[in-house]
Coordinates of C-alpha atoms in Angstrom, one line a residue:
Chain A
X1 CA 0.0 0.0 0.0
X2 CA 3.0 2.1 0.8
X3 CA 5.4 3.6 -2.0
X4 CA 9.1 2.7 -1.6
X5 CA 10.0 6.1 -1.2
X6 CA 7.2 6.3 1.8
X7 CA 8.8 3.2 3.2
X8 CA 12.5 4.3 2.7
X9 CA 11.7 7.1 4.5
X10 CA 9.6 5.0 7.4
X11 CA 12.6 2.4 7.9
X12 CA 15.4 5.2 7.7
X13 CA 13.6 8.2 8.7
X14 CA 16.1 11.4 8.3
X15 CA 16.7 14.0 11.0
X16 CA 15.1 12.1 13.8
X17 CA 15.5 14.0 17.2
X18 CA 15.8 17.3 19.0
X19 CA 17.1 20.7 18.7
X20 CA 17.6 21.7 22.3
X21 CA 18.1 25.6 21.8
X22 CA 15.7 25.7 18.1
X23 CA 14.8 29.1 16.8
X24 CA 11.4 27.5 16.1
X25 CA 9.2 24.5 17.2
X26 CA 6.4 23.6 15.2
X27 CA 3.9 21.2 17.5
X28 CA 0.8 19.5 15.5
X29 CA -2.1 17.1 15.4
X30 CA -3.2 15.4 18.5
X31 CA -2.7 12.0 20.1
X32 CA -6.1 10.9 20.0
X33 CA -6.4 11.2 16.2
X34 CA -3.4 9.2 16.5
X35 CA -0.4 11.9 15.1
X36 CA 1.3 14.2 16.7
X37 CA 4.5 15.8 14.7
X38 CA 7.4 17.6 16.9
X39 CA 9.5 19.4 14.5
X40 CA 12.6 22.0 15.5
X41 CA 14.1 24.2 12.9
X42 CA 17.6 25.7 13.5
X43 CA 18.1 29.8 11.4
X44 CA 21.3 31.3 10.6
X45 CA 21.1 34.4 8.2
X46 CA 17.5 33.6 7.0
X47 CA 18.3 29.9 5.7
X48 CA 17.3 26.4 7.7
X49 CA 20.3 25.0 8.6
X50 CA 19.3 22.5 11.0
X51 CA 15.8 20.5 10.8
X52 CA 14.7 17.9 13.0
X53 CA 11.4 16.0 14.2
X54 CA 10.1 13.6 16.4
X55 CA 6.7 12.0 15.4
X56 CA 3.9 9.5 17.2
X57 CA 2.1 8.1 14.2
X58 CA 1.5 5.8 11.6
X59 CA 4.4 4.6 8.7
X60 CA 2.8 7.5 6.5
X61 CA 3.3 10.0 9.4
X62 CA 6.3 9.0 10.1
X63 CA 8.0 9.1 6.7
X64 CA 6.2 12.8 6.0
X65 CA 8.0 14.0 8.8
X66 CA 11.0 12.7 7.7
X67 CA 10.5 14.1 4.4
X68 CA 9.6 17.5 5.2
X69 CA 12.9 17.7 7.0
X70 CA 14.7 16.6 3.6
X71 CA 12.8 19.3 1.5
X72 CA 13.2 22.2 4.1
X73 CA 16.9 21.8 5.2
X74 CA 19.0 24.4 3.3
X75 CA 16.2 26.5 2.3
X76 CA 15.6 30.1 3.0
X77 CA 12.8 30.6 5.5
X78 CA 10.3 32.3 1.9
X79 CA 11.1 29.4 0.4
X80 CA 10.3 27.1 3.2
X81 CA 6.9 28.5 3.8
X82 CA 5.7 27.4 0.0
X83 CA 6.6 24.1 0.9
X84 CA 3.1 23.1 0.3
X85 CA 1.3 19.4 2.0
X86 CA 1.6 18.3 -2.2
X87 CA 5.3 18.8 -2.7
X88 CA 5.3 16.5 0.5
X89 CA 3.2 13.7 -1.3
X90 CA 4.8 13.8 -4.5
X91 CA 8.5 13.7 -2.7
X92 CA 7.4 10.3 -1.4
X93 CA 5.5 9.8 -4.8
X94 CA 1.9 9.1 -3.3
X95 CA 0.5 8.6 -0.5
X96 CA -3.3 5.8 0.1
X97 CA -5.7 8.9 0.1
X98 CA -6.5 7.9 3.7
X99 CA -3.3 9.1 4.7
X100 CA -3.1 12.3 2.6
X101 CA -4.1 14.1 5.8
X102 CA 0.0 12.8 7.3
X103 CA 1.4 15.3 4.5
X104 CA -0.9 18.0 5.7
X105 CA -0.4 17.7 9.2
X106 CA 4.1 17.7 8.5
X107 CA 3.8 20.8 6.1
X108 CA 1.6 22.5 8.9
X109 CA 4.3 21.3 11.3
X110 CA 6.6 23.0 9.1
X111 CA 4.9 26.5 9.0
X112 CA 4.6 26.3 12.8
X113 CA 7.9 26.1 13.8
X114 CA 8.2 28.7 11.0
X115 CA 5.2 31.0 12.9
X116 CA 7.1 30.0 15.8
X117 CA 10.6 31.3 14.7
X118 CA 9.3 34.7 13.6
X119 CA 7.3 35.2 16.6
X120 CA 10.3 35.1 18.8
X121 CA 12.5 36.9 16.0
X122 CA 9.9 39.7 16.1
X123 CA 10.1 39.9 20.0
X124 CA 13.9 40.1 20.2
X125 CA 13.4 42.7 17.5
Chain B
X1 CA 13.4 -5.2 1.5
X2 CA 16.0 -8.1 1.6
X3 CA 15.2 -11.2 -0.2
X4 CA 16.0 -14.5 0.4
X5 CA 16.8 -14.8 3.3
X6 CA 13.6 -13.0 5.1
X7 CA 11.7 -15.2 7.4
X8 CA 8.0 -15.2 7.0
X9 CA 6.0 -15.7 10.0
X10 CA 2.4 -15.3 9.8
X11 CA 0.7 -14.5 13.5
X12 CA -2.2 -13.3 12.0
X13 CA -4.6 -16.2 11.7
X14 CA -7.7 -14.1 12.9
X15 CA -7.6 -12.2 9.8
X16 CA -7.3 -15.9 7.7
X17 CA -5.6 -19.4 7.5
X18 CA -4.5 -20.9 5.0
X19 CA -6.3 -23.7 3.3
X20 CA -5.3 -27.1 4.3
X21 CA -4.0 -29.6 2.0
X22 CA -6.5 -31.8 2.6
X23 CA -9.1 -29.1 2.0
X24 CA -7.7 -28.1 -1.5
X25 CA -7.5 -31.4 -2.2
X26 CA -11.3 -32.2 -1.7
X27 CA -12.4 -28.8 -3.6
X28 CA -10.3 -29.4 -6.7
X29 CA -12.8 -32.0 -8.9
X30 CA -15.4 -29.3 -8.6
X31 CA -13.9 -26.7 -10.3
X32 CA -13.2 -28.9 -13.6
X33 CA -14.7 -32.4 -13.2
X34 CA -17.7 -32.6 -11.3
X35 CA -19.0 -29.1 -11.8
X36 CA -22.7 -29.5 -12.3
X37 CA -25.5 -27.2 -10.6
X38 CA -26.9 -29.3 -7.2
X39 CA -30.2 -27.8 -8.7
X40 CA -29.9 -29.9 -12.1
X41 CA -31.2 -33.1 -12.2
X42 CA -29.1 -35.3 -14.1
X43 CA -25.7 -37.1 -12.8
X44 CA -24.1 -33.8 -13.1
X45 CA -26.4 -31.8 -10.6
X46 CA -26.9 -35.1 -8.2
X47 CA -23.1 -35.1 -7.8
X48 CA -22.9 -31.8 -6.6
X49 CA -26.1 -32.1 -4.6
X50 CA -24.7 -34.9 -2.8
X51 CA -21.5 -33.6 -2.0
X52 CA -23.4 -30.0 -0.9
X53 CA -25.4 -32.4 1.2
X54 CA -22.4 -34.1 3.3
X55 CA -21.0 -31.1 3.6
X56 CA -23.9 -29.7 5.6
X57 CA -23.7 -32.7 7.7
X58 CA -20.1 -31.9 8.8
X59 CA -21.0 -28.6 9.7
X60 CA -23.9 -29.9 11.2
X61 CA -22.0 -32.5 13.2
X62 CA -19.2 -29.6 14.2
X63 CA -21.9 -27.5 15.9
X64 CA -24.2 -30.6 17.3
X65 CA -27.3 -29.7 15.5
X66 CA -29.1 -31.6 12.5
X67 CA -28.2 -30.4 8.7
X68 CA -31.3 -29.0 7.7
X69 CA -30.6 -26.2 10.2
X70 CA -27.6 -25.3 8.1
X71 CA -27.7 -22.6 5.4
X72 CA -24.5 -22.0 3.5
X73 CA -23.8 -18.3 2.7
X74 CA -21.0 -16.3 0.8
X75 CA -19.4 -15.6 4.3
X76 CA -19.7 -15.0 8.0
X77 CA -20.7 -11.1 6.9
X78 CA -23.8 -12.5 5.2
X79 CA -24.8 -14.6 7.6
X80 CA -24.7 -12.4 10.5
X81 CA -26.4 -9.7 8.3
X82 CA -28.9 -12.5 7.2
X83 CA -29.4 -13.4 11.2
X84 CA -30.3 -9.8 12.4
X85 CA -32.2 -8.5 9.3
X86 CA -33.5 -11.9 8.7
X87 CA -35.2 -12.1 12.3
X88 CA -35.7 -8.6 13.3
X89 CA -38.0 -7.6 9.7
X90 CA -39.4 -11.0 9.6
X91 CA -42.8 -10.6 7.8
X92 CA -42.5 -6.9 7.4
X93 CA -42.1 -5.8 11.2
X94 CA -40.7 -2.7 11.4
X95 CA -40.2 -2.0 14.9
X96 CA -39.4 -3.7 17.8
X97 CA -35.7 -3.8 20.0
X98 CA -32.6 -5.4 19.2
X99 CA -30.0 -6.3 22.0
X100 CA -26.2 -6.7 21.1
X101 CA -22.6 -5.4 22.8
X102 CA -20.6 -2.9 21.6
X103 CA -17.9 -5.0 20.9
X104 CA -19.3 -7.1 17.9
X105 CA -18.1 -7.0 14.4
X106 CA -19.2 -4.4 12.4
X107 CA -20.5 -7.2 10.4
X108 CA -23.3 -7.0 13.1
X109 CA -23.0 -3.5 14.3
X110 CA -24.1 -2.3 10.6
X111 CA -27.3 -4.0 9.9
X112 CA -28.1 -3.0 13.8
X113 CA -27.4 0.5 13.1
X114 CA -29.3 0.1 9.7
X115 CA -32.4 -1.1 11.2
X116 CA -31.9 1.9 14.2
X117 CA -32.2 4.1 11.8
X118 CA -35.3 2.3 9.8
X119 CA -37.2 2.6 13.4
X120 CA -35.8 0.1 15.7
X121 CA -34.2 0.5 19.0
X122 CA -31.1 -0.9 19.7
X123 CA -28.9 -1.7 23.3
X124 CA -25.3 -1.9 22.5
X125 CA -24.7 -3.5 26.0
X126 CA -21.2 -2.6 27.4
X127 CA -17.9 -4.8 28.0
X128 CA -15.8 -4.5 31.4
X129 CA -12.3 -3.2 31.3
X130 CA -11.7 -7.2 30.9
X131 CA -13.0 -6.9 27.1
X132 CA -16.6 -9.2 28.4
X133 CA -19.9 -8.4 28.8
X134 CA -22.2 -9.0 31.8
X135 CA -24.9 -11.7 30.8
X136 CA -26.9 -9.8 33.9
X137 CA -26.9 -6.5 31.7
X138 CA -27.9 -8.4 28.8
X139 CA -30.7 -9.6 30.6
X140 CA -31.6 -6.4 31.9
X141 CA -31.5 -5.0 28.8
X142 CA -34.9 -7.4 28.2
X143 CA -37.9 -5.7 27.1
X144 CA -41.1 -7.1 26.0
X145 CA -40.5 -5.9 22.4
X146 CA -37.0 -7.5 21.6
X147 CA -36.9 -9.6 18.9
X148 CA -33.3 -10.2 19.0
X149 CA -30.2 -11.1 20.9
X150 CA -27.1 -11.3 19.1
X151 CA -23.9 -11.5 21.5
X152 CA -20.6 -12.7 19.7
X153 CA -19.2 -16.2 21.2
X154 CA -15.4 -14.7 21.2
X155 CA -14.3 -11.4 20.2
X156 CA -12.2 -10.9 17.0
X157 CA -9.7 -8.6 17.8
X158 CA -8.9 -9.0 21.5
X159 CA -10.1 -12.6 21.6
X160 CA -12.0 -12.3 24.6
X161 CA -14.4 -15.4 25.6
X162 CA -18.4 -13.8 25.9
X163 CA -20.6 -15.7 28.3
X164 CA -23.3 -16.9 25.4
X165 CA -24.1 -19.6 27.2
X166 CA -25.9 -17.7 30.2
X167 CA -27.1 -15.4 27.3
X168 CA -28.5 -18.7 25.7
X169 CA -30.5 -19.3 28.4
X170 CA -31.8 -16.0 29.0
X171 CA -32.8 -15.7 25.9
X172 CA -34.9 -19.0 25.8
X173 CA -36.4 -18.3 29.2
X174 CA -37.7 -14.8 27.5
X175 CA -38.5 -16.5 24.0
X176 CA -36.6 -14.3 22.5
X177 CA -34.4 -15.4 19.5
X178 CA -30.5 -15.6 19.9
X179 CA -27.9 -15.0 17.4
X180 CA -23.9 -15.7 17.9
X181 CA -21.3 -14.6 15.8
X182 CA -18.9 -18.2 16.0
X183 CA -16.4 -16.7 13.3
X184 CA -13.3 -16.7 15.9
X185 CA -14.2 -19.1 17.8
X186 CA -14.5 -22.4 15.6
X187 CA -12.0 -24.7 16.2
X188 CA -11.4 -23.6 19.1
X189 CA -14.5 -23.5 21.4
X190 CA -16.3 -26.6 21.8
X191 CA -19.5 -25.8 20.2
X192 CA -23.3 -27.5 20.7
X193 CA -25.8 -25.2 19.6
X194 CA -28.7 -27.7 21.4
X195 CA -26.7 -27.3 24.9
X196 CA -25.9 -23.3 24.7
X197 CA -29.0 -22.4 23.7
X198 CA -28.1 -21.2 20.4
X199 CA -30.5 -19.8 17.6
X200 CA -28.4 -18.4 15.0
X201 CA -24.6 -18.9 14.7
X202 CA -22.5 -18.0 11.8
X203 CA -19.3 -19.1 10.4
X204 CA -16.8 -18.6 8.2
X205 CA -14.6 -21.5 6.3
X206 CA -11.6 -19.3 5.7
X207 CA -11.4 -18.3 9.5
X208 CA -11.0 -22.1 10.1
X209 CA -8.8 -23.5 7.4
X210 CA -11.4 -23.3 4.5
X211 CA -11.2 -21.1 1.3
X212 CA -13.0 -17.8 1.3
X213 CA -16.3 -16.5 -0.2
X214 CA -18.1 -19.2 1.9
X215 CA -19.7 -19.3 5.3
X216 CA -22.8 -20.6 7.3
X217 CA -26.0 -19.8 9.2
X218 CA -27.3 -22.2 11.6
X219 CA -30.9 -21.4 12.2
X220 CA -32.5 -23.4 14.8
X221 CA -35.5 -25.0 13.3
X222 CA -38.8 -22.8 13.9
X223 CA -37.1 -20.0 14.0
X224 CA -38.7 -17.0 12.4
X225 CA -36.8 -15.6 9.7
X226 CA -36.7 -13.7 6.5
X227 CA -34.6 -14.2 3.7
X228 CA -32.4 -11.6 2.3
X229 CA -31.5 -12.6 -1.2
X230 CA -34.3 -13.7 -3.1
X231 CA -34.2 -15.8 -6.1
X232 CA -34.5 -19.5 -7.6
X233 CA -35.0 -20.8 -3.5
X234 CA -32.0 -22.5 -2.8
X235 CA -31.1 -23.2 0.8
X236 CA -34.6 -24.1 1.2
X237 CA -36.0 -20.7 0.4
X238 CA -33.6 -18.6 3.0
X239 CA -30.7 -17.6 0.5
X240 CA -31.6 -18.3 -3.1
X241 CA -27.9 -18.3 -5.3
X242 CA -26.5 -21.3 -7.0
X243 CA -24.4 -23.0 -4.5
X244 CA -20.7 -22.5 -4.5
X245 CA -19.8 -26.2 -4.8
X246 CA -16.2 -26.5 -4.1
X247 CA -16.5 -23.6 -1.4
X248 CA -19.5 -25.8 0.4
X249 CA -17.0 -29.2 -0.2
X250 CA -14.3 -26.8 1.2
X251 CA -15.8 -25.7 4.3
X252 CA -17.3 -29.1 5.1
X253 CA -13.7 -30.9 5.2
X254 CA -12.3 -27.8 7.2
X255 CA -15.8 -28.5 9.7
X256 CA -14.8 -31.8 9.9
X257 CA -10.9 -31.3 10.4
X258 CA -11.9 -28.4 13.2
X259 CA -13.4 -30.8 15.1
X260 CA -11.0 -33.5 14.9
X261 CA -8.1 -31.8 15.7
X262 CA -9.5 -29.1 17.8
X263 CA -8.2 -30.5 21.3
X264 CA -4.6 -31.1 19.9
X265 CA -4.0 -28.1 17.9
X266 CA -5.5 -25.8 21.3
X267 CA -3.2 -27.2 23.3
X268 CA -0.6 -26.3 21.6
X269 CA -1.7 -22.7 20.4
X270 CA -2.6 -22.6 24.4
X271 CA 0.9 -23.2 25.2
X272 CA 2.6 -20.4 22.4
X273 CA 0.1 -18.1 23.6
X274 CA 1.0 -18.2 27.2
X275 CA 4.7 -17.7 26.7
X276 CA 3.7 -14.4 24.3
X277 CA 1.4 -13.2 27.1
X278 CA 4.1 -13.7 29.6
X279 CA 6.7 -12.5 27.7
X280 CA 6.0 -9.4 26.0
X281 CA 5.2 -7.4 28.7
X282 CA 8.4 -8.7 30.9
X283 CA 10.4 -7.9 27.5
X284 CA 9.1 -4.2 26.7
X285 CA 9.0 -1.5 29.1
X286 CA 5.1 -0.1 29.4
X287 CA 3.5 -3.3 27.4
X288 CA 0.3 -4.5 28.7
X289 CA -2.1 -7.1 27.7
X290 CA -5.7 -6.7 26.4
X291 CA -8.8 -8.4 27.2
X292 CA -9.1 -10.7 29.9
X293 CA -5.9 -13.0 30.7
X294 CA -7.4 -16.5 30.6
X295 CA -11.2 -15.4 29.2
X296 CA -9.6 -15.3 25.7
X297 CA -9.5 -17.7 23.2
X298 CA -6.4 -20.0 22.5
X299 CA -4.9 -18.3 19.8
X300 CA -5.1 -14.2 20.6
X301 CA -2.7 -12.4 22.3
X302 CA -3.4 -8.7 21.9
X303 CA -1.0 -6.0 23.6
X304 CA -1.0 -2.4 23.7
X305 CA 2.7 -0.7 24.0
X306 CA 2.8 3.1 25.2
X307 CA 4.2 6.1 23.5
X308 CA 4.0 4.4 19.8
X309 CA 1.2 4.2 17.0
X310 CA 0.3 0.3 15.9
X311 CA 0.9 1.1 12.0
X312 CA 4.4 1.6 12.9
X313 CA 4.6 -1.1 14.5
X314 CA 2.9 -3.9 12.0
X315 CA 5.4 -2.4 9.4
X316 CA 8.1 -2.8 11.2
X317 CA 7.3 -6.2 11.9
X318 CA 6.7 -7.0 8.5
X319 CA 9.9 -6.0 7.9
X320 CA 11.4 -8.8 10.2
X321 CA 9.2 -11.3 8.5
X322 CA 6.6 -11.2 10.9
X323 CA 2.7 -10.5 9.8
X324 CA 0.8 -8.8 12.4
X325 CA -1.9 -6.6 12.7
X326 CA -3.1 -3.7 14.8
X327 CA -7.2 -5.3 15.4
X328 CA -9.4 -6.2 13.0
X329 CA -8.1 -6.5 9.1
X330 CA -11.8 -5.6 8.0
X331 CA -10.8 -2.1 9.4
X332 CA -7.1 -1.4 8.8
X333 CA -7.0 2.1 7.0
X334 CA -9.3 3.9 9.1
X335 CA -7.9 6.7 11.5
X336 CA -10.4 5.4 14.3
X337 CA -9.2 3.6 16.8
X338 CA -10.9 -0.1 17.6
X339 CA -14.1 0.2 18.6
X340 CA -13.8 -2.7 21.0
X341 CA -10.6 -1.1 22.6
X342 CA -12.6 2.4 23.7
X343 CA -15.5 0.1 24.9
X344 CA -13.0 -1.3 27.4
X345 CA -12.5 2.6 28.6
X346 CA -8.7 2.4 27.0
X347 CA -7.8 5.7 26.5
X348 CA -7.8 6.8 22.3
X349 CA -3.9 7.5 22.8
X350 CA -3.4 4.1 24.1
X351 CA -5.8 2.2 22.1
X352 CA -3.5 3.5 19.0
X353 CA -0.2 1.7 19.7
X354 CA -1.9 -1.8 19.6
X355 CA -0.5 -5.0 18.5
X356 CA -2.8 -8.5 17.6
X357 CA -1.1 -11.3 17.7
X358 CA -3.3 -14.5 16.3
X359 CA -1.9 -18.0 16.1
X360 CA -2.2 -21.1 14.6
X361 CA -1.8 -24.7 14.2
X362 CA 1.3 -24.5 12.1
X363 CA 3.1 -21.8 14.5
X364 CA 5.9 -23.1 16.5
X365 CA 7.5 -22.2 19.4
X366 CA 10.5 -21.0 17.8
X367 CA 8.6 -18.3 16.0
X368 CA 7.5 -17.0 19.0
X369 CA 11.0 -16.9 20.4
X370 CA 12.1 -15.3 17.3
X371 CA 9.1 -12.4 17.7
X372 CA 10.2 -12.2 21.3
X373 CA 13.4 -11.1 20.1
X374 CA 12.7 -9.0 17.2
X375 CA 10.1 -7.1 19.2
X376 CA 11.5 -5.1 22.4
X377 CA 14.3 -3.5 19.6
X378 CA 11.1 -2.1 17.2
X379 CA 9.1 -1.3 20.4
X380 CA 12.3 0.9 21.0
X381 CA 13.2 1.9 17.7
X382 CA 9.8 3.4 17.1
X383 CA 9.5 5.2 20.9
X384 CA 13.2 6.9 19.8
X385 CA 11.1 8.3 17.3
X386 CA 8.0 9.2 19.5
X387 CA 7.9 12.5 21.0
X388 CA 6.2 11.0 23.7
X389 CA 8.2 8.7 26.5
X390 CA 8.4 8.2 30.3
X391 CA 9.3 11.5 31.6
X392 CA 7.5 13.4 28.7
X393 CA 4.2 11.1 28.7
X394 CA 1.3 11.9 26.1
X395 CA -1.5 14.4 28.0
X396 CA -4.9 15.2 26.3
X397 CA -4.9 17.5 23.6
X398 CA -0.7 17.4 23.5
X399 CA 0.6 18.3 20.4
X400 CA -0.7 21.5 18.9
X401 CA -3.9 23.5 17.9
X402 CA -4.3 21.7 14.4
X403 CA -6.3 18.2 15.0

C-alpha cells in the first residue's frame, strides 16, 4: 500500500530528534487522532540549517516528517513557507488517500515552527 | 526489503488461514470435473447435490445440530447480516428492540445500526475493562419488544471469551431469538448449539482453514426468519444463489478437520500463547495485555505498547518477516481507533499503539521466540522516534492546535 519512497523514509527516517536551543518549534495534530508531529528548525542568516522531528504516528506519518525535513533543510525561510502538504506527497510519490491528511499535518508542522521562529525573532526585535 | 533470506512468519490467523491440504485437495474436482449445478437433475447436478449435502452434515455435526438447520452463505458477513435483518424484519415488522454489545463486528454493528435508523431501538450493551460483557446486563437489557439477541461467542480482535451460554439461556427463558457470531471461535470452542442455547450462529470457512467467499448460518428450526437474497429458492428458500460447490466441499472438510483436531491443535496454540502473554510485557517496558488474561480464546494475544502508534509497529514487523496486525483486518486504513478497545475505557492514545497477535496450528515455538526477540528492539526503535516517553508522557490535547 505504501510507495518505496514512503517506506524508505519509514525504515530510515532522516533528522530524527531534537534541537535543544531551536529558533522555532512547530507542534501539530493530536494523540487521540493518533499523530502528533514535533519538528525543530535551527536559522542562521534567513536559511534552515538544521531540521529535526520527532513523530507519534503511523508509517505514513512518520516518513512525511522525515520528508519535510529533507525538503526544508537548506532552504531560506520564503522558500520554506511554500513548501506546500503536495510537494510532501509527491517527494514520497503518493501517499493511500486515507493518509493524505499525514502530509498536511508535517507541512503544517513545518509552518509552525516557521510561525514560531518569527514570533520570537519579532520579539527580540 | 532483503530477499531470500527473510523469514516469513504469519501471526495473523484471525484475519485468515491458509487452506489445508486436505481441503484443497477435496475442492479441486469441482472446479473442472464434477462441476454441475446441485439444482440440475441429471448425474451432473446429483453429484454436486450430494456432496453439498455431506457437507452440511459436517458442519452440522461440528456445531451438534441436524443439517437442515444449516444454510451456507457467501461468508460469515452474510450470515450475520442475514441473522439480524432476517429475524428482526421477519414478515415486514418494522419495529421492535434489538440487544447486542458494543464490541461485535461491524458485520453485526451495521445491519443493527441500519435497522436503528429504519425505526428500531437498539442496546449496544457494554464490556468491562476485561473486554466481556455482563450476561446480567444483557438480561436487563430485556424488554417485552425484543426480537433479537445477538452477543458474539469470542471477540475478533482482542479474543475475549463472551458468556453466550448464560445469554442462551436467558434468551430462551424470555423467547426471544438468539444470534452468535462463531467466526473466531470455531476450532477452538467446543460448540453445541442444542446445549448453549443457540438460535443463529455464523461461520466462516476461511477463519477455520477453509477457502473464502463461503460461510454458514445455523438457524435453529422454527425459528422466524426472512430471507435476504431472493431468487431460484436454494437453501430451502432462506438464500436463493446457486451453491458455491467447491466452497461448500471446502468448508465441510475444514468442519470436519476443526473438530477432529481441535483438542490437539488448542493445546498447543494454548501453550505459544501463554509464553507471548508472559513474555511481551516482561520484554518491553510499558507493554500490557488486552482483554481478559485467561477469558480469551487459545490463539489471541493482543497488547497495547505506550508512547507508539500500531501502524508503525505492523510495518516494522513485517519487515522482520513477521505478519501482524493492529485489530481487525476488515478495518485497517481507518484513522479510528478499535471500537472494541474504547469500549473497554482504553484511552484513544493508548488504544492507537496496539499490536494482535493471532496464532495457529502450524506456529511453533520458535517463531514465538524469534518475535520475542525482534520485538522489544522495534518497540524501541519506534518510541526513539515518538515524542512522547516516560518523563514526557502523552496528556490530552498534547501536540498543537491543528487536530
Amino acid at each position: 500500500m505504501y510507495s518505496d519512497k514512503v517506506m524508505d523514509h519509514f525504515t530510515n527516517p532522516r533528522n530524527v530528534g531534537e534541537i535543544p536551543d531551536a529558533d522555532g518549534i512547530g507542534k501539530v495534530g493530536n494523540p487521540q487522532c493518533g499523530d502528533v508531529m514535533w519538528l525543530y528548525i535551527k536559522v542562521k542568516d534567513d536559511i534552515i540549517t538544521d531540521i529535526k522531528f520527532k513523530t507519534f504516528g503511523c508509517g505514513a506519518a512518520i516518513a512525511t516528517s522525515s520528508m519535510i525535513t529533507e525538503l526544508a533543510k537548506g532552504k531560506t525561510v520564503e522558500e520554506a513557507k511554500v513548501i506546500s502538504r503536495g510537494d510532501v506527497a509527491n517527494a514520497l510519490e503518493g501517499l493511500p488517500p486515507q493518509k493524505l491528511h499525514c502530509s498536511n499535518l508535517a507541512a503544517d508542522a513545518l509552518r509552525e515552527a516557521i510561525k514560531d521562529y518569527e514570533a520570537k525573532k519579532a520579539t527580540k526585535g | 526489503m532483503t530477499a531470500g533470506k527473510r523469514r516469513s512468519i504469519y501471526f495473523d490467523h484471525s484475519a485468515t488461514t491458509s487452506v489445508l491440504p486436505e481441503v484443497a485437495d477435496a475442492m479441486r474436482p469441482y472446479f473442472s470435473d464434477k462441476y454441475g449445478n446441485a439444482s440440475s437433475l441429471h448425474s451432473f447436478g446429483r453429484e454436486a447435490r450430494s456432496s453439498i449435502e455431506r457437507a452440511r452434515a459436517s458442519v452440522a455435526s461440528l456445531l451438534g445440530c441436524d443439517p437442515s438447520e444449516v444454510f451456507f452463505t457467501s461468508s460469515g458477513t452474510e450470515a450475520d447480516n442475514l441473522a439480524i435483518s432476517g429475524v428482526a424484519t421477519y414478515r415486514g415488522r418494522s419495529k421492535g428492540h434489538i440487544i447486542t454489545t458494543a464490541i461485535e463486528h461491524h458485520a453485526v454493528l451495521e445491519p443493527c445500526e441500519r435497522l436503528r435508523r429504519l425505526g428500531f431501538d437498539l442496546t449496544l450493551v457494554p464490556v468491562s475493562k476485561d473486554g466481556i460483557v455482563d450476561s446480567g446486563d444483557v438480561e436487563r437489557a430485556v424488554r417485552d419488544d425484543t426480537v433479537l439477541i445477538s452477543v458474539m461467542m469470542a471477540n475478533n480482535e482482542i479474543g475475549t471469551i463472551q458468556p453466550y451460554k448464560e445469554v442462551g439461556s436467558i434468551a430462551a427463558s424470555h423467547g426471544i431469538p438468539f444470534h452468535t457470531d462463531a467466526v473466531q471461535a470455531i476450532g477452538k470452542l467446543p460448540i453445541n448449539v442444542k446445549a448453549d442455547r443457540v438460535d443463529l450462529l455464523s461461520l466462516s470457512a476461511h477463519k477455520f482453514h477453509g477457502p473464502k467467499g463461503v460461510g454458514a448460518l445455523y438457524v435453529k428450526k422454527g425459528t422466524e426468519i426472512e430471507p435476504m437474497i431472493r431468487g431460484g429458492g436454494q437453501e430451502r428458500g432462506l438464500r436463493s444463489s446457486t451453491e458455491n460447490v467447491p466452497g461448500i466441499v471446502g468448508l465441510g472438510v475444514a468442519a470436519e478437520i476443526a473438530k477432529r483436531d481441535r483438542e490437539r491443535t488448542c493445546s498447543k496454540m494454548k501453550g505459544l500463547r501463554d509464553k507471548l502473554i508472559e513474555e511481551i510485557p516482561r520484554l518491553v517496558p510499558r507493554a500490557y495485555l488486552n482483554g481478559h488474561p485467561t477469558k480469551r480464546l487459545v490463539n489471541n494475544a493482543h497488547f497495547r505498547f505506550d508512547f507508539i502508534e500500531g501502524e508503525g509497529l505492523i510495518l516494522q514487523l513485517d519487515l522482520k518477516g513477521v505478519a501482524a496486525s493492529t485489530g481487525s483486518a476488515c478495518s485497517t486504513g481507518s484513522p479510528d481507533p478499535s471500537h472494541v478497545l474504547l469500549a473497554m475505557g482504553i484511552s484513544h492514545e493508548q488504544a492507537h499503539g496496539s499490536l494482535r497477535l493471532t496464532l495457529g496450528r502450524d506456529n511453533t515455538e520458535e517463531e514465538v521466540v524469534y518475535l520475542l526477540g525482534v520485538l522489544p528492539e522495534v518497540v524501541s526503535r519506534l518510541r526513539e522516534i515518538s515524542p512522547f516517553n516516560e518523563s514526557r508522557p502523552i496528556t490530552q490535547g498534547e501536540g498543537g492546535s491543528r487536530v
